[in-house]
PDB file of N, CA and C in Angstrom:
ATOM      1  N   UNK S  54       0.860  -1.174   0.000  1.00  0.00           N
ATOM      2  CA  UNK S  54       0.000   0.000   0.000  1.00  0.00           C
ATOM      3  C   UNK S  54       0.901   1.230   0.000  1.00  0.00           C
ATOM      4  N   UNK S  55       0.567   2.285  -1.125  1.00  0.00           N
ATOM      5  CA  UNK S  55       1.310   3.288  -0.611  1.00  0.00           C
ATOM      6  C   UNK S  55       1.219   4.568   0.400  1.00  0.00           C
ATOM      7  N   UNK S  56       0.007   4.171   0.997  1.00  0.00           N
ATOM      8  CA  UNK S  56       0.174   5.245   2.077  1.00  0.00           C
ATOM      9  C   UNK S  56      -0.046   4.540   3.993  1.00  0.00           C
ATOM     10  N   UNK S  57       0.376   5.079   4.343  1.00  0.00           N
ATOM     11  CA  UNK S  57       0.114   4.264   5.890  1.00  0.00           C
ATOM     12  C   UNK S  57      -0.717   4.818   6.378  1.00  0.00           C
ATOM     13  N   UNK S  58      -1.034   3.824   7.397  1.00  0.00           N
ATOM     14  CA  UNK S  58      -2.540   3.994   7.992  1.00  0.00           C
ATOM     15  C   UNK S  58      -2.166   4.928   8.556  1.00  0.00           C
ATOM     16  N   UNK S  59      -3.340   5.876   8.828  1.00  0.00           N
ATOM     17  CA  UNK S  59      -3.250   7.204   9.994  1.00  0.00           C
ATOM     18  C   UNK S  59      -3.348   6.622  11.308  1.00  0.00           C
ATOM     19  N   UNK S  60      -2.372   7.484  12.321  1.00  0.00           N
ATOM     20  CA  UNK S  60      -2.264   6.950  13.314  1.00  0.00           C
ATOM     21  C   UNK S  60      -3.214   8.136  14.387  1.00  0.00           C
ATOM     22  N   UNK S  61      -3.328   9.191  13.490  1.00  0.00           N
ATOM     23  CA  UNK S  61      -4.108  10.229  14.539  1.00  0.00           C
ATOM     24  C   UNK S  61      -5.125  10.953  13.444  1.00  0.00           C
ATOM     25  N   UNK S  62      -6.137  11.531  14.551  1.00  0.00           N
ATOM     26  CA  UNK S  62      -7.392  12.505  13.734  1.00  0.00           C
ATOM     27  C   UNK S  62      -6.303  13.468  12.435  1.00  0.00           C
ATOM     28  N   UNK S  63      -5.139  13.986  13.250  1.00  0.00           N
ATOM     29  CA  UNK S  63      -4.711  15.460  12.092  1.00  0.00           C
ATOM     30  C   UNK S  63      -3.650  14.639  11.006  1.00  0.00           C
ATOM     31  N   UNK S  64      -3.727  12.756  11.169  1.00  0.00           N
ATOM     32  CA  UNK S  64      -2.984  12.693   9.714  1.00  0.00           C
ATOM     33  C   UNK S  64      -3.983  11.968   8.531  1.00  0.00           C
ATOM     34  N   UNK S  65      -5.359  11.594   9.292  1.00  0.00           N
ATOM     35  CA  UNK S  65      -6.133  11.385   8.430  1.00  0.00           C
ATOM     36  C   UNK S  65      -7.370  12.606   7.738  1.00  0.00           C
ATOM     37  N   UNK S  66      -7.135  13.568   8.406  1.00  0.00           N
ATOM     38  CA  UNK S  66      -7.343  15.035   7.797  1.00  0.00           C
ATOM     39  C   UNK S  66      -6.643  15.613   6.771  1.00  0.00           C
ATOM     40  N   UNK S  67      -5.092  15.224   7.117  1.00  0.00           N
ATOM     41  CA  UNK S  67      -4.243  15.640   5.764  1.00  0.00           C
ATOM     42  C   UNK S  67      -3.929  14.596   4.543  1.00  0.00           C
ATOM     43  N   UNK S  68      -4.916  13.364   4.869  1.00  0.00           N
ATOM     44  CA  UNK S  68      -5.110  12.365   3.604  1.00  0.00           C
ATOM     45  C   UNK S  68      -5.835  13.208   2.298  1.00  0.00           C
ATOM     46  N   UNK S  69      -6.799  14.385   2.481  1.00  0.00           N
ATOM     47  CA  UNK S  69      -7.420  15.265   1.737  1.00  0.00           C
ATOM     48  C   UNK S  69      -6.938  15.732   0.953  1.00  0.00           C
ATOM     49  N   UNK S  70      -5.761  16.241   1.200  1.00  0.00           N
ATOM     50  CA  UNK S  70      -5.003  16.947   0.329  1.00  0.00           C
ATOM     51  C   UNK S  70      -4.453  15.477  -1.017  1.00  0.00           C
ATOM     52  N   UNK S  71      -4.573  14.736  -0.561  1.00  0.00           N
ATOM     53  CA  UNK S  71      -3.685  13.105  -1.443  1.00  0.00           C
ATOM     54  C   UNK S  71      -4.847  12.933  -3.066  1.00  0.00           C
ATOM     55  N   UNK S  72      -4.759  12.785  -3.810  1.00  0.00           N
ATOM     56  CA  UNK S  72      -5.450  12.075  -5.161  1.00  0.00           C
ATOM     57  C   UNK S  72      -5.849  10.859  -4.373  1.00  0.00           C
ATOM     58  N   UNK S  73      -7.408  11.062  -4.525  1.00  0.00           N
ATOM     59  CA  UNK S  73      -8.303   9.267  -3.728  1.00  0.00           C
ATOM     60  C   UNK S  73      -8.125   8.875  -5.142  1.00  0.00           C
ATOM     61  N   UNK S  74      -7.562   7.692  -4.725  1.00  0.00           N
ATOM     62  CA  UNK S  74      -7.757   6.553  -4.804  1.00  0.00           C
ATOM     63  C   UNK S  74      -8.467   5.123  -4.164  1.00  0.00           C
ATOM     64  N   UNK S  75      -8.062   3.840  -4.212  1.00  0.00           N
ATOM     65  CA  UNK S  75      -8.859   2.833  -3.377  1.00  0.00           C
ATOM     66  C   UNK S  75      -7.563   2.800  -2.778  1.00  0.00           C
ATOM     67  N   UNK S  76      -6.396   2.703  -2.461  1.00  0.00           N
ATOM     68  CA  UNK S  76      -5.066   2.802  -1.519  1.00  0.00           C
ATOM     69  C   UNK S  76      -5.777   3.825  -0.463  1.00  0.00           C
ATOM     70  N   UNK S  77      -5.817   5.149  -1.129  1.00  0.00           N
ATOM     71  CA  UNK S  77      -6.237   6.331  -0.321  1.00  0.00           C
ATOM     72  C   UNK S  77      -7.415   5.939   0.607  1.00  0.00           C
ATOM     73  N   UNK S  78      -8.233   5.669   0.005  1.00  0.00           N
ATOM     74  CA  UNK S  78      -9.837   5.373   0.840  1.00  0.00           C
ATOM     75  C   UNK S  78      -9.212   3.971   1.483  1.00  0.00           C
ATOM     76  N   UNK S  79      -8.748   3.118   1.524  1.00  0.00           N
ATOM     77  CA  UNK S  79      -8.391   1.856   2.297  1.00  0.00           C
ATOM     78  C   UNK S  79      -7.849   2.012   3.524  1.00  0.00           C
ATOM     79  N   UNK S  80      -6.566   3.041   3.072  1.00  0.00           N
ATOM     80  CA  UNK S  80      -6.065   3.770   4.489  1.00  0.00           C
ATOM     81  C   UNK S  80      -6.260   4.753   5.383  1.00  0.00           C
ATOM     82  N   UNK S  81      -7.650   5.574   5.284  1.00  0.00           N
ATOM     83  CA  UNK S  81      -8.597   6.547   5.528  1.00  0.00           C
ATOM     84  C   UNK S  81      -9.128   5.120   6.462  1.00  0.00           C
ATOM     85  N   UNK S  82     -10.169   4.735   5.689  1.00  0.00           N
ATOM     86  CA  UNK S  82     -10.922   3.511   6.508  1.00  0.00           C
ATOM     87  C   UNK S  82     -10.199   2.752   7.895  1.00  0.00           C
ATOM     88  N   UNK S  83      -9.035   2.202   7.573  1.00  0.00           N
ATOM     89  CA  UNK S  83      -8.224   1.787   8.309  1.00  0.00           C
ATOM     90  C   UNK S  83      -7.735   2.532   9.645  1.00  0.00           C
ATOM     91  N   UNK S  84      -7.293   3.939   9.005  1.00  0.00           N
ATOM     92  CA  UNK S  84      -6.958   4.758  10.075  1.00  0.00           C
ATOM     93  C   UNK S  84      -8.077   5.260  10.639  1.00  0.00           C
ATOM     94  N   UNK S  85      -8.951   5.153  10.365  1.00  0.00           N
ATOM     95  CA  UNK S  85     -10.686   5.470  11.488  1.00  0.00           C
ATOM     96  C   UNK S  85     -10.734   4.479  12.362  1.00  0.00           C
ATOM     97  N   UNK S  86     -10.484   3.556  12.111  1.00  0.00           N
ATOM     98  CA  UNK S  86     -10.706   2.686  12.752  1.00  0.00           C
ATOM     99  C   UNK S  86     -10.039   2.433  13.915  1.00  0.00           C
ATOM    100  N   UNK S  87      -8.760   2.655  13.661  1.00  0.00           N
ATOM    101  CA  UNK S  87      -7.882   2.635  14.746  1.00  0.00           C
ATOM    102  C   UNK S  87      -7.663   3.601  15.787  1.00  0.00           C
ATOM    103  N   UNK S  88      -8.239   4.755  15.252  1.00  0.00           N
ATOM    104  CA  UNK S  88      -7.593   6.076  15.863  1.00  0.00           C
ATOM    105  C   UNK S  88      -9.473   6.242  17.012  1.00  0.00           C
ATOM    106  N   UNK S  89     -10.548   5.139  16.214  1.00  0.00           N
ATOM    107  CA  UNK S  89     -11.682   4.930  16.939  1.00  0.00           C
ATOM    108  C   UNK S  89     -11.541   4.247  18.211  1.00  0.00           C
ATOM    109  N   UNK S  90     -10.467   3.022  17.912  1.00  0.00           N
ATOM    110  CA  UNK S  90     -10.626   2.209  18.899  1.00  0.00           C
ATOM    111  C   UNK S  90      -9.566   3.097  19.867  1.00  0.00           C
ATOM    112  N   UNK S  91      -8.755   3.383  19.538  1.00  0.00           N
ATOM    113  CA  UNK S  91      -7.767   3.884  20.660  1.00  0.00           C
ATOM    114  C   UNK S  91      -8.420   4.858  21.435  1.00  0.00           C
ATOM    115  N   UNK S  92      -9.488   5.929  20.966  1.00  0.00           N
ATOM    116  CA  UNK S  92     -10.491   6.482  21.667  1.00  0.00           C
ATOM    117  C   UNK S  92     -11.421   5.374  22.634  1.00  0.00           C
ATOM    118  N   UNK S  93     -11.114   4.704  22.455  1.00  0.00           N
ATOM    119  CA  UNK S  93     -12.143   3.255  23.333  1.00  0.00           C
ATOM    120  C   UNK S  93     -13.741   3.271  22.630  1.00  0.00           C
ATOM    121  N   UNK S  94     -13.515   3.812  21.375  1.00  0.00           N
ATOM    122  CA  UNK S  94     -15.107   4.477  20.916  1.00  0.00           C
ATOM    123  C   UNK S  94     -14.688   2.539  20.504  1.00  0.00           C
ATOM    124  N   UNK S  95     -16.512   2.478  20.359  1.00  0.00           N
ATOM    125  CA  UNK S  95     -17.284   1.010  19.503  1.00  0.00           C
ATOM    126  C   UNK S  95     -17.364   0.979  18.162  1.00  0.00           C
ATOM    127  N   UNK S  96     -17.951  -0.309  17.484  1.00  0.00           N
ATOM    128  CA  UNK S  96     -17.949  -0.183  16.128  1.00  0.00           C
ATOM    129  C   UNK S  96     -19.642   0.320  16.125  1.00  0.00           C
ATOM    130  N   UNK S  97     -20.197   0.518  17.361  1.00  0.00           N
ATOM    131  CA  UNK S  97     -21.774   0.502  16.565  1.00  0.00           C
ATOM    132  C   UNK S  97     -21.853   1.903  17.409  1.00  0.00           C
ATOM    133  N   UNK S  98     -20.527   2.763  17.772  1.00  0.00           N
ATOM    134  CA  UNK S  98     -20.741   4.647  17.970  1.00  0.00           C
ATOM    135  C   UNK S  98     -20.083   4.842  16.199  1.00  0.00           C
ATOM    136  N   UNK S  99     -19.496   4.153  16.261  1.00  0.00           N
ATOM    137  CA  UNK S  99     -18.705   4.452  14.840  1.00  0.00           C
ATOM    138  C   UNK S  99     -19.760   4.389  13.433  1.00  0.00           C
ATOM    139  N   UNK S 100     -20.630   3.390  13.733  1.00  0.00           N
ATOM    140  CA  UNK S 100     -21.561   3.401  12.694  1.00  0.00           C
ATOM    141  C   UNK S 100     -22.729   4.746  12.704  1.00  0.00           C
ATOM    142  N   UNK S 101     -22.708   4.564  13.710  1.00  0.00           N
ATOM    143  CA  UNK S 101     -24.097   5.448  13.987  1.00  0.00           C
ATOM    144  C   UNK S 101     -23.052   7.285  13.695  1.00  0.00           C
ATOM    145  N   UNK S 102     -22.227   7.647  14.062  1.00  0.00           N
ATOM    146  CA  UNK S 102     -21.454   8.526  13.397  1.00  0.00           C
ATOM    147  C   UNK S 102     -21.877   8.810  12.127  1.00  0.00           C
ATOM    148  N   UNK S 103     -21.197   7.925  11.181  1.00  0.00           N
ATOM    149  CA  UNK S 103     -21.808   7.569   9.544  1.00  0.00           C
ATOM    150  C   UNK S 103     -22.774   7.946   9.437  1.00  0.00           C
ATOM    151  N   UNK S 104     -23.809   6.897  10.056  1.00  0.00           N
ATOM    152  CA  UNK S 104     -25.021   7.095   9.445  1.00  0.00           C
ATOM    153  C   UNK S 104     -25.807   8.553   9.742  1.00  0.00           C
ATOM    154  N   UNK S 105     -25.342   9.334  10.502  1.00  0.00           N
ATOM    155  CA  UNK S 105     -25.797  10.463  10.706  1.00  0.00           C
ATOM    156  C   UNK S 105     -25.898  11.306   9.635  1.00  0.00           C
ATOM    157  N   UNK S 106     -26.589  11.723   9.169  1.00  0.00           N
ATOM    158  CA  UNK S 106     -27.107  12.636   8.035  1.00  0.00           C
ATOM    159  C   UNK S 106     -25.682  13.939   8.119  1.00  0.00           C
ATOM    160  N   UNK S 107     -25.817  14.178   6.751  1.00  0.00           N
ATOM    161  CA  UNK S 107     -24.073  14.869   7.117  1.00  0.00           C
ATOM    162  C   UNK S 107     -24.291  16.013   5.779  1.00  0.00           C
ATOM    163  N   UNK S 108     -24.726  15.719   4.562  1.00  0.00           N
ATOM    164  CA  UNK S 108     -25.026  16.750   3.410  1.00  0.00           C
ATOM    165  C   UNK S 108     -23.912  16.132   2.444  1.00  0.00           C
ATOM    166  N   UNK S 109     -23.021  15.171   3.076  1.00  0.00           N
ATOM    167  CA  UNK S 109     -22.085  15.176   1.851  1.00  0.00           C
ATOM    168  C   UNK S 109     -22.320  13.640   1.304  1.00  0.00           C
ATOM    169  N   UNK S 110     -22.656  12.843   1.851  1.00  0.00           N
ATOM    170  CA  UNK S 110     -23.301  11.529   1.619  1.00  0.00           C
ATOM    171  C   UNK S 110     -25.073  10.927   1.860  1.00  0.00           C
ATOM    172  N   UNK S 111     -25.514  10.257   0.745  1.00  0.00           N
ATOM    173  CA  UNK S 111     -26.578  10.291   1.007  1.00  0.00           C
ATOM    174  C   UNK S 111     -27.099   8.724   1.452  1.00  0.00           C
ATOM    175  N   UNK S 112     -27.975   8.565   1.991  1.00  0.00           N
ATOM    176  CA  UNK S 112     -28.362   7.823   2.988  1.00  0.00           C
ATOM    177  C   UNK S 112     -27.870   6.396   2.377  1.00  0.00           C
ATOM    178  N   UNK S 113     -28.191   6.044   1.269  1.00  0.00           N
ATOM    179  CA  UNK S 113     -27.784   4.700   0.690  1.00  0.00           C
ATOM    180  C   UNK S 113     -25.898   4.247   0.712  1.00  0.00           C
ATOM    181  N   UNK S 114     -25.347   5.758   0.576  1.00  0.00           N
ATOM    182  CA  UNK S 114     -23.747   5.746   0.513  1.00  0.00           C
ATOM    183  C   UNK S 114     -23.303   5.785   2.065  1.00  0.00           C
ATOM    184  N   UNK S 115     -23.988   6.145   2.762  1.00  0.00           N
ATOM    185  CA  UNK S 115     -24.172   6.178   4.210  1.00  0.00           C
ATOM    186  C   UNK S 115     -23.950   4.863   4.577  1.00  0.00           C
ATOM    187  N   UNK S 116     -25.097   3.814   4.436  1.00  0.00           N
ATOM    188  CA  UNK S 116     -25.320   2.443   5.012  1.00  0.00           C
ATOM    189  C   UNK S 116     -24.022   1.911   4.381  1.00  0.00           C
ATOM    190  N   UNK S 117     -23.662   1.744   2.899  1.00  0.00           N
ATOM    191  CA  UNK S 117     -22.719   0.878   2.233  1.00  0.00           C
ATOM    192  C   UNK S 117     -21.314   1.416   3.122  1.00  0.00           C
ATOM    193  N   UNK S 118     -21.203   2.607   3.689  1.00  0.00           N
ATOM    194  CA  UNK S 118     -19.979   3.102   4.657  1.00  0.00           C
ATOM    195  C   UNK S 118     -19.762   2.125   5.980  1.00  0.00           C
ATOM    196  N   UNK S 119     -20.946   2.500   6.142  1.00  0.00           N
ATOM    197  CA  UNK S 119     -21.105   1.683   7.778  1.00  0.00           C
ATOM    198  C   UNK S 119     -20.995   0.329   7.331  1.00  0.00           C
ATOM    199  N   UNK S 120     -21.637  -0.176   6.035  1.00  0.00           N
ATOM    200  CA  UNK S 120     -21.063  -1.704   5.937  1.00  0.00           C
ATOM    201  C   UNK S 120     -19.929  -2.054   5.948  1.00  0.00           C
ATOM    202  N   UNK S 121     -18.947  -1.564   5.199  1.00  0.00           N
ATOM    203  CA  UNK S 121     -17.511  -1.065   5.057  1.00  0.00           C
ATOM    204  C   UNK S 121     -16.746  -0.890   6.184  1.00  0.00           C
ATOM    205  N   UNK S 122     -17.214  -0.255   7.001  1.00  0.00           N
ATOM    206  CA  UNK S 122     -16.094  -0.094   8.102  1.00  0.00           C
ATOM    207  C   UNK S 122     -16.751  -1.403   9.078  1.00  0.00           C
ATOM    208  N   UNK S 123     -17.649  -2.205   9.365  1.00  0.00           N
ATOM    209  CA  UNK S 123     -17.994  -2.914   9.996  1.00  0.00           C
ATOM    210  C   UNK S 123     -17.034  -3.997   9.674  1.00  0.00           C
ATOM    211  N   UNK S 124     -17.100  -4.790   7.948  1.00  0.00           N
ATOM    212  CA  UNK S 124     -16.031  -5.669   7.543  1.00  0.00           C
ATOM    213  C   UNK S 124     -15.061  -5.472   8.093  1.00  0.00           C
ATOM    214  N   UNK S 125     -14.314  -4.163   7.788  1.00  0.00           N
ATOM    215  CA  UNK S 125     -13.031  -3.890   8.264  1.00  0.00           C
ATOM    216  C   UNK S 125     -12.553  -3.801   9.648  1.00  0.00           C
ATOM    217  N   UNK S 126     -13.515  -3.741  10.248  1.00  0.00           N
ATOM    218  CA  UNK S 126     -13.475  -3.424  11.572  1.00  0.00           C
ATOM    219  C   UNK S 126     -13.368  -4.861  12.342  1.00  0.00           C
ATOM    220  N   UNK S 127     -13.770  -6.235  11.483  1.00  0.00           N
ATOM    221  CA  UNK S 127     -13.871  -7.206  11.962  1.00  0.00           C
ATOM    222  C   UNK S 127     -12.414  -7.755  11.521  1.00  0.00           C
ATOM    223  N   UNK S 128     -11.253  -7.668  10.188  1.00  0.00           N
ATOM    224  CA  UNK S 128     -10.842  -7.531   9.571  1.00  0.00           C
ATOM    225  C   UNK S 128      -9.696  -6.762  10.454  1.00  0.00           C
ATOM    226  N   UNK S 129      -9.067  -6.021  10.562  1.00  0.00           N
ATOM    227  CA  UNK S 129      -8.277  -5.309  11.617  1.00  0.00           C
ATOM    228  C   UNK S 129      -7.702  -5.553  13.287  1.00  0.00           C
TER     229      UNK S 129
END
């Protein structure tokens, strides 16, 4: 993979600035995840996060997120 997982909130903020790709979005995903659990946060505060109505994703891209990080989350 060419980018490493984020290990904190301000290096998966500066993934933004990177050309997404599926590397990019893999290690975004990844680094949520981790930087979730090290908060002691759950996978079902983490979902419900997502699924929260937000303006930039819409409800169907919402659920397929939360599916996504659930795999991964099992996966990790």
């Amino acid at each position: 993979m060419n980018y490493p997982i984020p290990k904190s909130p301000q290096e998966i903020a500066a993934l933004q600035d990177q050309t997404v790709d599926e590397e990019l979005v893999a290690a975004a995903i990844a680094g949520v995840i981790q930087v979730s659990r090290s908060q002691g946060r759950s996978l079902e505060e983490l979902k419900a996060e997502v699924l929260e109505d937000d303006g930039l994703l819409d409800i169907d891209q919402r659920c397929w997120l939360s599916s996504i990080l659930a795999q991964a989350w099992d996966s990790l």
